[in-house]
Amino acid sequence: MRCKNQGSDYDTEDIQWTCTASLPSEFKLGSTEVICEGYESSGDPYVLKGSCGVEYRLLLTKIGEGKYGRGAKSNTYDTDYGESSQSKLGAVLFGLVFIGILGWI
């Protein structure tokens, strides 16, 4: 992903960013938000070089909806994309062993 500073809008602290990414045809960029850290604190107007990060949301295109399906929920984090029962069993066993070790400690 690459984001480019497009200058300020109405206020010098209100920077407009344009973000682009090279994605498979099943996905497209949804909302993006660039967050930068100030020199002394998050509210500091003097931004440290290299301190900016991007929060983004990926959306399915029509091709992606055809391939992965469109769930009843819009939150893709809760959608199960055909995870096998073997991998589910492995996750449950790992969780039980992990909790057992924590209890033993």
C-alpha atoms as a PDB file:
ATOM      1  CA  MET A   1       0.000   0.000   0.000  1.00  0.00           C
ATOM      2  CA  ARG A   2       1.206   3.481  -0.786  1.00  0.00           C
ATOM      3  CA  CYS A   3      -0.278   6.680   0.621  1.00  0.00           C
ATOM      4  CA  LYS A   4       0.534  10.134  -0.676  1.00  0.00           C
ATOM      5  CA  ASN A   5       0.067  13.451   1.124  1.00  0.00           C
ATOM      6  CA  GLN A   6      -2.233  15.585  -1.059  1.00  0.00           C
ATOM      7  CA  GLY A   7      -1.876  18.712   1.083  1.00  0.00           C
ATOM      8  CA  SER A   8      -4.164  20.230   3.650  1.00  0.00           C
ATOM      9  CA  ASP A   9      -7.860  20.907   3.359  1.00  0.00           C
ATOM     10  CA  TYR A  10      -9.381  23.738   5.398  1.00  0.00           C
ATOM     11  CA  ASP A  11      -6.929  23.492   8.262  1.00  0.00           C
ATOM     12  CA  THR A  12      -3.164  22.885   8.102  1.00  0.00           C
ATOM     13  CA  GLU A  13      -3.620  19.966  10.522  1.00  0.00           C
ATOM     14  CA  ASP A  14      -6.286  18.361   8.299  1.00  0.00           C
ATOM     15  CA  ILE A  15      -4.040  16.560   5.808  1.00  0.00           C
ATOM     16  CA  GLN A  16      -5.682  14.821   2.867  1.00  0.00           C
ATOM     17  CA  TRP A  17      -4.198  11.461   1.895  1.00  0.00           C
ATOM     18  CA  THR A  18      -4.646   9.297  -1.192  1.00  0.00           C
ATOM     19  CA  CYS A  19      -3.913   5.607  -0.701  1.00  0.00           C
ATOM     20  CA  THR A  20      -3.551   2.987  -3.416  1.00  0.00           C
ATOM     21  CA  ALA A  21      -2.752  -0.709  -3.264  1.00  0.00           C
ATOM     22  CA  SER A  22      -2.127  -3.483  -5.721  1.00  0.00           C
ATOM     23  CA  LEU A  23      -4.789  -6.049  -4.794  1.00  0.00           C
ATOM     24  CA  PRO A  24      -6.192  -9.233  -6.308  1.00  0.00           C
ATOM     25  CA  SER A  25      -9.346  -8.717  -8.374  1.00  0.00           C
ATOM     26  CA  GLU A  26     -11.489 -10.130  -5.522  1.00  0.00           C
ATOM     27  CA  PHE A  27     -10.688  -7.200  -3.212  1.00  0.00           C
ATOM     28  CA  LYS A  28     -10.784  -3.415  -3.215  1.00  0.00           C
ATOM     29  CA  LEU A  29      -9.832  -0.776  -0.678  1.00  0.00           C
ATOM     30  CA  GLY A  30     -12.661   0.482   1.491  1.00  0.00           C
ATOM     31  CA  SER A  31     -12.017   3.222   3.990  1.00  0.00           C
ATOM     32  CA  THR A  32      -8.454   4.277   4.788  1.00  0.00           C
ATOM     33  CA  GLU A  33      -7.163   6.430   7.607  1.00  0.00           C
ATOM     34  CA  VAL A  34      -3.580   7.616   7.937  1.00  0.00           C
ATOM     35  CA  ILE A  35      -2.476   8.164  11.535  1.00  0.00           C
ATOM     36  CA  CYS A  36       0.795   9.906  12.384  1.00  0.00           C
ATOM     37  CA  GLU A  37       2.636  10.196  15.676  1.00  0.00           C
ATOM     38  CA  GLY A  38       3.858  13.582  16.852  1.00  0.00           C
ATOM     39  CA  TYR A  39       7.335  14.323  18.211  1.00  0.00           C
ATOM     40  CA  GLU A  40       6.264  14.600  21.866  1.00  0.00           C
ATOM     41  CA  SER A  41       2.713  13.231  21.825  1.00  0.00           C
ATOM     42  CA  SER A  42      -0.070  12.214  19.462  1.00  0.00           C
ATOM     43  CA  GLY A  43      -1.363  15.808  19.393  1.00  0.00           C
ATOM     44  CA  ASP A  44       2.019  17.332  18.541  1.00  0.00           C
ATOM     45  CA  PRO A  45       1.893  19.064  15.114  1.00  0.00           C
ATOM     46  CA  TYR A  46       5.562  18.152  14.442  1.00  0.00           C
ATOM     47  CA  VAL A  47       5.246  14.679  12.938  1.00  0.00           C
ATOM     48  CA  LEU A  48       8.121  12.243  13.106  1.00  0.00           C
ATOM     49  CA  LYS A  49       9.331  11.024   9.738  1.00  0.00           C
ATOM     50  CA  GLY A  50       8.314   7.393   9.297  1.00  0.00           C
ATOM     51  CA  SER A  51       5.812   7.479  12.162  1.00  0.00           C
ATOM     52  CA  CYS A  52       2.654   7.303  10.075  1.00  0.00           C
ATOM     53  CA  GLY A  53       0.560   4.151   9.802  1.00  0.00           C
ATOM     54  CA  VAL A  54      -2.544   3.229   7.832  1.00  0.00           C
ATOM     55  CA  GLU A  55      -5.757   1.670   9.074  1.00  0.00           C
ATOM     56  CA  TYR A  56      -7.754   0.250   6.201  1.00  0.00           C
ATOM     57  CA  ARG A  57     -10.703  -1.949   5.350  1.00  0.00           C
ATOM     58  CA  LEU A  58     -10.750  -4.416   2.487  1.00  0.00           C
ATOM     59  CA  LEU A  59     -14.021  -4.974   0.652  1.00  0.00           C
ATOM     60  CA  LEU A  60     -15.071  -7.737  -1.699  1.00  0.00           C
ATOM     61  CA  THR A  61     -15.665  -6.872  -5.339  1.00  0.00           C
ATOM     62  CA  LYS A  62     -18.365  -8.628  -7.381  1.00  0.00           C
ATOM     63  CA  ILE A  63     -15.752 -11.232  -8.315  1.00  0.00           C
ATOM     64  CA  GLY A  64     -14.874 -11.681  -4.637  1.00  0.00           C
ATOM     65  CA  GLU A  65     -18.518 -12.033  -3.654  1.00  0.00           C
ATOM     66  CA  GLY A  66     -18.891 -14.735  -6.289  1.00  0.00           C
ATOM     67  CA  LYS A  67     -15.784 -16.553  -5.056  1.00  0.00           C
ATOM     68  CA  TYR A  68     -16.128 -16.167  -1.274  1.00  0.00           C
ATOM     69  CA  GLY A  69     -19.852 -15.525  -0.976  1.00  0.00           C
ATOM     70  CA  ARG A  70     -21.634 -12.640   0.609  1.00  0.00           C
ATOM     71  CA  GLY A  71     -22.451 -13.397   4.223  1.00  0.00           C
ATOM     72  CA  ALA A  72     -25.432 -12.036   6.103  1.00  0.00           C
ATOM     73  CA  LYS A  73     -23.005  -9.984   8.183  1.00  0.00           C
ATOM     74  CA  SER A  74     -21.036  -7.146   6.682  1.00  0.00           C
ATOM     75  CA  ASN A  75     -18.211  -7.773   9.167  1.00  0.00           C
ATOM     76  CA  THR A  76     -15.892 -10.152   7.324  1.00  0.00           C
ATOM     77  CA  TYR A  77     -13.981 -11.004  10.505  1.00  0.00           C
ATOM     78  CA  ASP A  78     -16.867 -13.234  11.692  1.00  0.00           C
ATOM     79  CA  THR A  79     -17.309 -15.070   8.391  1.00  0.00           C
ATOM     80  CA  ASP A  80     -16.135 -18.692   8.120  1.00  0.00           C
ATOM     81  CA  TYR A  81     -14.631 -19.312   4.672  1.00  0.00           C
ATOM     82  CA  GLY A  82     -14.876 -23.083   4.647  1.00  0.00           C
ATOM     83  CA  GLU A  83     -12.388 -23.849   7.404  1.00  0.00           C
ATOM     84  CA  SER A  84     -11.921 -27.616   7.588  1.00  0.00           C
ATOM     85  CA  SER A  85     -13.042 -29.584  10.636  1.00  0.00           C
ATOM     86  CA  GLN A  86      -9.471 -30.863  11.010  1.00  0.00           C
ATOM     87  CA  SER A  87      -8.073 -27.345  11.430  1.00  0.00           C
ATOM     88  CA  LYS A  88     -10.904 -26.491  13.848  1.00  0.00           C
ATOM     89  CA  LEU A  89     -10.024 -29.564  15.911  1.00  0.00           C
ATOM     90  CA  GLY A  90      -6.366 -28.534  15.906  1.00  0.00           C
ATOM     91  CA  ALA A  91      -7.296 -25.060  17.143  1.00  0.00           C
ATOM     92  CA  VAL A  92      -9.429 -26.497  19.952  1.00  0.00           C
ATOM     93  CA  LEU A  93      -6.659 -28.892  21.020  1.00  0.00           C
ATOM     94  CA  PHE A  94      -4.099 -26.099  20.966  1.00  0.00           C
ATOM     95  CA  GLY A  95      -6.379 -23.933  23.118  1.00  0.00           C
ATOM     96  CA  LEU A  96      -6.880 -26.726  25.654  1.00  0.00           C
ATOM     97  CA  VAL A  97      -3.139 -27.420  25.902  1.00  0.00           C
ATOM     98  CA  PHE A  98      -2.401 -23.690  26.217  1.00  0.00           C
ATOM     99  CA  ILE A  99      -4.972 -23.252  29.015  1.00  0.00           C
ATOM    100  CA  GLY A 100      -3.629 -26.376  30.713  1.00  0.00           C
ATOM    101  CA  ILE A 101      -0.077 -25.015  30.697  1.00  0.00           C
ATOM    102  CA  LEU A 102      -1.257 -21.656  32.034  1.00  0.00           C
ATOM    103  CA  GLY A 103      -3.123 -23.442  34.833  1.00  0.00           C
ATOM    104  CA  TRP A 104      -0.078 -25.546  35.659  1.00  0.00           C
ATOM    105  CA  ILE A 105       2.154 -22.452  35.900  1.00  0.00           C
END
